[in-house]
Amino acid sequence: LNDLAVVARLMTWRAGDDAGLEEDSVLREFYRGEDGRPVERVLVVDCDVHQGDGTASFHVDPNSSSDGPATSSFHGKNHLHGKLFTLDLHAASNYPFAKAKCTYDYPLPDHCPDDLYLSTLEMALDLAWNEVRPQLVLYNAGVDVHRSDRLGRLAISREGMKRRDYCVISKCVERGIPVAAVVGGGYDEDVRALGRRHALVHRVCAQIWREKEMWKRGR
């Protein structure tokens, strides 16, 4: 539960926040591997329709090679340097209007359809897997990408969202990468419809658990 709380705090971080994730002791616990060794490479996959400018605002290391992915450190400190990488799909014209710099940024046009969204996601994930080789993935399954969302600007269907969640989580499972997912976003006066969208990622996790017979893995 503590790990999930840290994930939630990370994924809701706002640029300019002054408290919370600077608690080094909490982060050290979170980034410790199951066998006691530290996790060296964490990838944030942020699919909320708004760019995660707070997560992206981790300072890019000036010594990073221009030929590889940018690494980041929190507020200029070194305890996350070389560990945290951010992949962000978002509506280009949506808030925040002044975008921060992610390791991998994919701004999408207004009314972006399922096919373009999903092909961009698959390409981005393949690139990140190969360059970052993450040992842990934090996934923000934002539902404000839905076509009927009041603040979204994209045109992703319910089926498209399900395919998105399946893509991210199944790729992690197939590569043996632990993944923690949180729901995010969603602006709709129909709270039942909104709740059903938030439930998609849980249903996808259950589907993958059954398909991969993950109970046989002893976890």
PDB file of C-alpha atoms in Angstrom:
ATOM      1  CA  LEU A   1       0.000   0.000   0.000  1.00  0.00           C
ATOM      2  CA  ASN A   2       2.868   2.362   0.704  1.00  0.00           C
ATOM      3  CA  ASP A   3       4.237   1.724  -2.801  1.00  0.00           C
ATOM      4  CA  LEU A   4       0.815   2.483  -4.300  1.00  0.00           C
ATOM      5  CA  ALA A   5       0.622   5.699  -2.301  1.00  0.00           C
ATOM      6  CA  VAL A   6       3.976   6.821  -3.670  1.00  0.00           C
ATOM      7  CA  VAL A   7       2.853   5.939  -7.211  1.00  0.00           C
ATOM      8  CA  ALA A   8      -0.311   8.009  -6.763  1.00  0.00           C
ATOM      9  CA  ARG A   9       1.696  10.944  -5.413  1.00  0.00           C
ATOM     10  CA  LEU A  10       4.153  10.736  -8.294  1.00  0.00           C
ATOM     11  CA  MET A  11       1.444  10.558 -10.955  1.00  0.00           C
ATOM     12  CA  THR A  12      -0.469  13.546  -9.527  1.00  0.00           C
ATOM     13  CA  TRP A  13       2.597  15.732  -9.073  1.00  0.00           C
ATOM     14  CA  ARG A  14       2.151  19.324 -10.218  1.00  0.00           C
ATOM     15  CA  ALA A  15       4.941  21.518 -11.486  1.00  0.00           C
ATOM     16  CA  GLY A  16       5.861  23.912  -8.714  1.00  0.00           C
ATOM     17  CA  ASP A  17       4.826  21.656  -5.821  1.00  0.00           C
ATOM     18  CA  ASP A  18       7.187  22.115  -2.894  1.00  0.00           C
ATOM     19  CA  ALA A  19       6.451  19.102  -0.730  1.00  0.00           C
ATOM     20  CA  GLY A  20       5.882  15.396  -1.015  1.00  0.00           C
ATOM     21  CA  LEU A  21       8.299  13.458  -3.187  1.00  0.00           C
ATOM     22  CA  GLU A  22      11.381  15.093  -1.725  1.00  0.00           C
ATOM     23  CA  GLU A  23      11.064  12.609   1.139  1.00  0.00           C
ATOM     24  CA  ASP A  24      14.215  10.683   0.229  1.00  0.00           C
ATOM     25  CA  SER A  25      13.578   7.878   2.713  1.00  0.00           C
ATOM     26  CA  VAL A  26      10.197   7.049   1.141  1.00  0.00           C
ATOM     27  CA  LEU A  27      11.685   7.013  -2.344  1.00  0.00           C
ATOM     28  CA  ARG A  28      14.564   4.798  -1.270  1.00  0.00           C
ATOM     29  CA  GLU A  29      12.066   2.259   0.019  1.00  0.00           C
ATOM     30  CA  PHE A  30      10.002   2.454  -3.162  1.00  0.00           C
ATOM     31  CA  TYR A  31      12.946   1.974  -5.473  1.00  0.00           C
ATOM     32  CA  ARG A  32      14.277  -1.082  -3.659  1.00  0.00           C
ATOM     33  CA  GLY A  33      13.968  -4.313  -5.631  1.00  0.00           C
ATOM     34  CA  GLU A  34      12.344  -7.472  -4.303  1.00  0.00           C
ATOM     35  CA  ASP A  35      15.744  -9.082  -3.751  1.00  0.00           C
ATOM     36  CA  GLY A  36      17.024  -6.069  -1.822  1.00  0.00           C
ATOM     37  CA  ARG A  37      18.934  -4.562  -4.740  1.00  0.00           C
ATOM     38  CA  PRO A  38      17.893  -1.086  -5.895  1.00  0.00           C
ATOM     39  CA  VAL A  39      15.802  -0.647  -9.027  1.00  0.00           C
ATOM     40  CA  GLU A  40      18.003   1.336 -11.369  1.00  0.00           C
ATOM     41  CA  ARG A  41      15.606   2.259 -14.204  1.00  0.00           C
ATOM     42  CA  VAL A  42      11.969   3.296 -13.775  1.00  0.00           C
ATOM     43  CA  LEU A  43       9.761   4.232 -16.733  1.00  0.00           C
ATOM     44  CA  VAL A  44       6.634   6.358 -16.260  1.00  0.00           C
ATOM     45  CA  VAL A  45       4.088   5.753 -19.046  1.00  0.00           C
ATOM     46  CA  ASP A  46       1.654   8.660 -18.773  1.00  0.00           C
ATOM     47  CA  CYS A  47      -1.468   8.370 -20.938  1.00  0.00           C
ATOM     48  CA  ASP A  48      -3.524  11.105 -19.323  1.00  0.00           C
ATOM     49  CA  VAL A  49      -4.710  13.558 -21.990  1.00  0.00           C
ATOM     50  CA  HIS A  50      -2.859  16.411 -20.246  1.00  0.00           C
ATOM     51  CA  GLN A  51       0.908  16.311 -20.248  1.00  0.00           C
ATOM     52  CA  GLY A  52       2.271  15.232 -16.863  1.00  0.00           C
ATOM     53  CA  ASP A  53       4.252  18.427 -16.481  1.00  0.00           C
ATOM     54  CA  GLY A  54       4.948  17.730 -12.817  1.00  0.00           C
ATOM     55  CA  THR A  55       6.528  14.358 -13.531  1.00  0.00           C
ATOM     56  CA  ALA A  56       8.241  15.811 -16.593  1.00  0.00           C
ATOM     57  CA  SER A  57       9.659  18.713 -14.595  1.00  0.00           C
ATOM     58  CA  PHE A  58      12.251  16.490 -12.964  1.00  0.00           C
ATOM     59  CA  HIS A  59      15.389  18.252 -14.088  1.00  0.00           C
ATOM     60  CA  VAL A  60      17.102  16.839 -17.168  1.00  0.00           C
ATOM     61  CA  ASP A  61      20.690  16.013 -16.374  1.00  0.00           C
ATOM     62  CA  PRO A  62      22.934  18.415 -18.350  1.00  0.00           C
ATOM     63  CA  ASN A  63      25.521  15.643 -18.696  1.00  0.00           C
ATOM     64  CA  SER A  64      23.094  13.265 -20.446  1.00  0.00           C
ATOM     65  CA  SER A  65      24.187  12.093 -23.871  1.00  0.00           C
ATOM     66  CA  SER A  66      22.224  13.697 -26.700  1.00  0.00           C
ATOM     67  CA  ASP A  67      22.264  10.322 -28.455  1.00  0.00           C
ATOM     68  CA  GLY A  68      20.218   8.544 -25.793  1.00  0.00           C
ATOM     69  CA  PRO A  69      17.154   9.181 -23.653  1.00  0.00           C
ATOM     70  CA  ALA A  70      17.294  12.128 -21.284  1.00  0.00           C
ATOM     71  CA  THR A  71      17.660  11.125 -17.644  1.00  0.00           C
ATOM     72  CA  SER A  72      16.245  13.121 -14.788  1.00  0.00           C
ATOM     73  CA  SER A  73      16.844  14.062 -11.183  1.00  0.00           C
ATOM     74  CA  PHE A  74      14.286  15.501  -8.794  1.00  0.00           C
ATOM     75  CA  HIS A  75      14.735  19.267  -8.218  1.00  0.00           C
ATOM     76  CA  GLY A  76      18.390  18.912  -9.185  1.00  0.00           C
ATOM     77  CA  LYS A  77      19.103  16.237  -6.554  1.00  0.00           C
ATOM     78  CA  ASN A  78      20.883  13.070  -7.600  1.00  0.00           C
ATOM     79  CA  HIS A  79      18.864  10.333  -5.878  1.00  0.00           C
ATOM     80  CA  LEU A  80      16.740   9.751  -9.018  1.00  0.00           C
ATOM     81  CA  HIS A  81      19.440  10.661 -11.535  1.00  0.00           C
ATOM     82  CA  GLY A  82      19.610   8.005 -14.210  1.00  0.00           C
ATOM     83  CA  LYS A  83      16.653   6.148 -12.700  1.00  0.00           C
ATOM     84  CA  LEU A  84      13.471   7.917 -13.781  1.00  0.00           C
ATOM     85  CA  PHE A  85      12.371   8.217 -17.420  1.00  0.00           C
ATOM     86  CA  THR A  86       9.063   9.617 -18.666  1.00  0.00           C
ATOM     87  CA  LEU A  87       6.998   8.650 -21.715  1.00  0.00           C
ATOM     88  CA  ASP A  88       4.012  10.931 -22.265  1.00  0.00           C
ATOM     89  CA  LEU A  89       1.162  10.828 -24.815  1.00  0.00           C
ATOM     90  CA  HIS A  90      -0.996  13.942 -24.568  1.00  0.00           C
ATOM     91  CA  ALA A  91      -3.201  16.328 -26.528  1.00  0.00           C
ATOM     92  CA  ALA A  92      -0.871  18.947 -27.989  1.00  0.00           C
ATOM     93  CA  SER A  93      -3.360  21.815 -27.673  1.00  0.00           C
ATOM     94  CA  ASN A  94      -4.513  20.948 -24.153  1.00  0.00           C
ATOM     95  CA  TYR A  95      -3.439  22.222 -20.734  1.00  0.00           C
ATOM     96  CA  PRO A  96      -0.692  22.841 -19.691  1.00  0.00           C
ATOM     97  CA  PHE A  97      -0.056  25.158 -22.605  1.00  0.00           C
ATOM     98  CA  ALA A  98       3.613  25.614 -21.714  1.00  0.00           C
ATOM     99  CA  LYS A  99       4.855  22.036 -21.900  1.00  0.00           C
ATOM    100  CA  ALA A 100       7.667  20.579 -19.836  1.00  0.00           C
ATOM    101  CA  LYS A 101      10.264  18.222 -21.338  1.00  0.00           C
ATOM    102  CA  CYS A 102       9.748  14.478 -20.958  1.00  0.00           C
ATOM    103  CA  THR A 103      12.230  11.792 -21.923  1.00  0.00           C
ATOM    104  CA  TYR A 104       9.777  10.803 -24.666  1.00  0.00           C
ATOM    105  CA  ASP A 105       7.110  13.347 -25.682  1.00  0.00           C
ATOM    106  CA  TYR A 106       4.273  12.502 -28.073  1.00  0.00           C
ATOM    107  CA  PRO A 107       1.890  15.453 -28.581  1.00  0.00           C
ATOM    108  CA  LEU A 108      -1.243  14.375 -30.437  1.00  0.00           C
ATOM    109  CA  PRO A 109      -3.578  16.434 -32.648  1.00  0.00           C
ATOM    110  CA  ASP A 110      -7.144  17.331 -31.705  1.00  0.00           C
ATOM    111  CA  HIS A 111      -9.678  14.600 -32.543  1.00  0.00           C
ATOM    112  CA  CYS A 112      -6.899  11.995 -32.686  1.00  0.00           C
ATOM    113  CA  PRO A 113      -8.539   8.624 -33.563  1.00  0.00           C
ATOM    114  CA  ASP A 114      -7.840   5.177 -32.133  1.00  0.00           C
ATOM    115  CA  ASP A 115      -5.504   3.980 -34.886  1.00  0.00           C
ATOM    116  CA  LEU A 116      -3.131   6.945 -34.724  1.00  0.00           C
ATOM    117  CA  TYR A 117      -3.150   6.907 -30.924  1.00  0.00           C
ATOM    118  CA  LEU A 118      -2.412   3.192 -30.633  1.00  0.00           C
ATOM    119  CA  SER A 119       0.246   3.101 -33.345  1.00  0.00           C
ATOM    120  CA  THR A 120       2.016   6.036 -31.666  1.00  0.00           C
ATOM    121  CA  LEU A 121       1.853   4.277 -28.309  1.00  0.00           C
ATOM    122  CA  GLU A 122       3.267   1.000 -29.645  1.00  0.00           C
ATOM    123  CA  MET A 123       6.120   2.787 -31.397  1.00  0.00           C
ATOM    124  CA  ALA A 124       6.897   4.827 -28.278  1.00  0.00           C
ATOM    125  CA  LEU A 125       6.868   1.799 -25.990  1.00  0.00           C
ATOM    126  CA  ASP A 126       9.169  -0.201 -28.258  1.00  0.00           C
ATOM    127  CA  LEU A 127      11.634   2.693 -28.339  1.00  0.00           C
ATOM    128  CA  ALA A 128      11.539   3.126 -24.561  1.00  0.00           C
ATOM    129  CA  TRP A 129      11.942  -0.614 -23.885  1.00  0.00           C
ATOM    130  CA  ASN A 130      15.043  -0.740 -26.083  1.00  0.00           C
ATOM    131  CA  GLU A 131      16.675   2.431 -24.771  1.00  0.00           C
ATOM    132  CA  VAL A 132      15.676   2.513 -21.109  1.00  0.00           C
ATOM    133  CA  ARG A 133      15.357  -1.238 -20.398  1.00  0.00           C
ATOM    134  CA  PRO A 134      13.099  -0.436 -17.425  1.00  0.00           C
ATOM    135  CA  GLN A 135      12.998  -2.605 -14.320  1.00  0.00           C
ATOM    136  CA  LEU A 136       9.732  -1.031 -13.172  1.00  0.00           C
ATOM    137  CA  VAL A 137       6.900   0.709 -15.037  1.00  0.00           C
ATOM    138  CA  LEU A 138       4.443   3.207 -13.535  1.00  0.00           C
ATOM    139  CA  TYR A 139       1.374   3.546 -15.751  1.00  0.00           C
ATOM    140  CA  ASN A 140      -1.169   6.365 -15.675  1.00  0.00           C
ATOM    141  CA  ALA A 141      -4.302   5.014 -17.393  1.00  0.00           C
ATOM    142  CA  GLY A 142      -5.941   8.407 -17.945  1.00  0.00           C
ATOM    143  CA  VAL A 143      -9.546   8.183 -19.143  1.00  0.00           C
ATOM    144  CA  ASP A 144      -9.837  11.793 -20.293  1.00  0.00           C
ATOM    145  CA  VAL A 145      -8.679  10.674 -23.732  1.00  0.00           C
ATOM    146  CA  HIS A 146     -12.243   9.388 -24.316  1.00  0.00           C
ATOM    147  CA  ARG A 147     -14.097  10.988 -27.226  1.00  0.00           C
ATOM    148  CA  SER A 148     -16.921  12.269 -25.003  1.00  0.00           C
ATOM    149  CA  ASP A 149     -14.682  13.778 -22.308  1.00  0.00           C
ATOM    150  CA  ARG A 150     -15.496  17.467 -21.823  1.00  0.00           C
ATOM    151  CA  LEU A 151     -11.841  18.513 -21.529  1.00  0.00           C
ATOM    152  CA  GLY A 152     -10.069  15.866 -23.556  1.00  0.00           C
ATOM    153  CA  ARG A 153      -9.874  17.053 -27.204  1.00  0.00           C
ATOM    154  CA  LEU A 154      -9.026  13.533 -28.432  1.00  0.00           C
ATOM    155  CA  ALA A 155     -11.424  11.014 -29.992  1.00  0.00           C
ATOM    156  CA  ILE A 156     -10.484   7.695 -28.427  1.00  0.00           C
ATOM    157  CA  SER A 157     -13.246   5.121 -28.133  1.00  0.00           C
ATOM    158  CA  ARG A 158     -13.914   2.875 -25.149  1.00  0.00           C
ATOM    159  CA  GLU A 159     -12.496  -0.037 -27.146  1.00  0.00           C
ATOM    160  CA  GLY A 160      -9.452   2.066 -28.009  1.00  0.00           C
ATOM    161  CA  MET A 161      -8.842   2.750 -24.319  1.00  0.00           C
ATOM    162  CA  LYS A 162      -9.125  -0.953 -23.545  1.00  0.00           C
ATOM    163  CA  ARG A 163      -6.625  -1.767 -26.299  1.00  0.00           C
ATOM    164  CA  ARG A 164      -4.290   0.911 -24.930  1.00  0.00           C
ATOM    165  CA  ASP A 165      -4.362  -0.533 -21.409  1.00  0.00           C
ATOM    166  CA  TYR A 166      -3.892  -4.046 -22.767  1.00  0.00           C
ATOM    167  CA  CYS A 167      -0.938  -2.903 -24.867  1.00  0.00           C
ATOM    168  CA  VAL A 168       0.945  -1.319 -21.963  1.00  0.00           C
ATOM    169  CA  ILE A 169       0.276  -3.977 -19.342  1.00  0.00           C
ATOM    170  CA  SER A 170       0.707  -7.031 -21.569  1.00  0.00           C
ATOM    171  CA  LYS A 171       4.040  -5.728 -22.870  1.00  0.00           C
ATOM    172  CA  CYS A 172       5.247  -5.358 -19.288  1.00  0.00           C
ATOM    173  CA  VAL A 173       4.086  -8.856 -18.368  1.00  0.00           C
ATOM    174  CA  GLU A 174       5.640 -10.416 -21.471  1.00  0.00           C
ATOM    175  CA  ARG A 175       8.985  -8.789 -20.605  1.00  0.00           C
ATOM    176  CA  GLY A 176       8.772  -9.670 -16.924  1.00  0.00           C
ATOM    177  CA  ILE A 177       8.673  -5.999 -15.884  1.00  0.00           C
ATOM    178  CA  PRO A 178       6.658  -5.189 -12.734  1.00  0.00           C
ATOM    179  CA  VAL A 179       3.999  -2.559 -13.453  1.00  0.00           C
ATOM    180  CA  ALA A 180       1.897  -0.401 -11.129  1.00  0.00           C
ATOM    181  CA  ALA A 181      -1.138   1.305 -12.688  1.00  0.00           C
ATOM    182  CA  VAL A 182      -3.267   4.200 -11.478  1.00  0.00           C
ATOM    183  CA  VAL A 183      -6.411   5.707 -12.980  1.00  0.00           C
ATOM    184  CA  GLY A 184      -6.455   9.369 -13.858  1.00  0.00           C
ATOM    185  CA  GLY A 185      -8.475  12.165 -15.383  1.00  0.00           C
ATOM    186  CA  GLY A 186     -12.027  12.002 -16.605  1.00  0.00           C
ATOM    187  CA  TYR A 187     -14.479  14.896 -16.939  1.00  0.00           C
ATOM    188  CA  ASP A 188     -18.047  13.819 -17.573  1.00  0.00           C
ATOM    189  CA  GLU A 189     -21.378  14.654 -15.938  1.00  0.00           C
ATOM    190  CA  ASP A 190     -22.373  11.000 -16.327  1.00  0.00           C
ATOM    191  CA  VAL A 191     -20.484   9.582 -13.342  1.00  0.00           C
ATOM    192  CA  ARG A 192     -21.585   6.016 -14.101  1.00  0.00           C
ATOM    193  CA  ALA A 193     -20.066   6.203 -17.569  1.00  0.00           C
ATOM    194  CA  LEU A 194     -16.937   7.732 -16.065  1.00  0.00           C
ATOM    195  CA  GLY A 195     -16.737   4.949 -13.507  1.00  0.00           C
ATOM    196  CA  ARG A 196     -16.973   2.335 -16.248  1.00  0.00           C
ATOM    197  CA  ARG A 197     -14.040   3.965 -18.031  1.00  0.00           C
ATOM    198  CA  HIS A 198     -11.983   3.938 -14.849  1.00  0.00           C
ATOM    199  CA  ALA A 199     -12.802   0.250 -14.414  1.00  0.00           C
ATOM    200  CA  LEU A 200     -11.316  -0.648 -17.808  1.00  0.00           C
ATOM    201  CA  VAL A 201      -7.722  -0.938 -16.579  1.00  0.00           C
ATOM    202  CA  HIS A 202      -8.832  -3.228 -13.741  1.00  0.00           C
ATOM    203  CA  ARG A 203     -10.732  -5.433 -16.182  1.00  0.00           C
ATOM    204  CA  VAL A 204      -7.716  -5.556 -18.485  1.00  0.00           C
ATOM    205  CA  CYS A 205      -5.446  -6.584 -15.612  1.00  0.00           C
ATOM    206  CA  ALA A 206      -7.864  -9.385 -14.721  1.00  0.00           C
ATOM    207  CA  GLN A 207      -8.009 -10.469 -18.381  1.00  0.00           C
ATOM    208  CA  ILE A 208      -4.222 -10.620 -18.675  1.00  0.00           C
ATOM    209  CA  TRP A 209      -3.979 -12.474 -15.367  1.00  0.00           C
ATOM    210  CA  ARG A 210      -6.288 -15.165 -16.754  1.00  0.00           C
ATOM    211  CA  GLU A 211      -4.741 -15.300 -20.234  1.00  0.00           C
ATOM    212  CA  LYS A 212      -1.184 -15.589 -18.911  1.00  0.00           C
ATOM    213  CA  GLU A 213      -2.209 -17.929 -16.056  1.00  0.00           C
ATOM    214  CA  MET A 214      -0.202 -15.681 -13.797  1.00  0.00           C
ATOM    215  CA  TRP A 215      -1.254 -17.481 -10.631  1.00  0.00           C
ATOM    216  CA  LYS A 216       1.185 -20.206 -11.712  1.00  0.00           C
ATOM    217  CA  ARG A 217       4.054 -17.760 -11.303  1.00  0.00           C
ATOM    218  CA  GLY A 218       3.625 -17.765  -7.541  1.00  0.00           C
ATOM    219  CA  ARG A 219       2.871 -14.023  -7.346  1.00  0.00           C
TER     220      ARG A 219
END
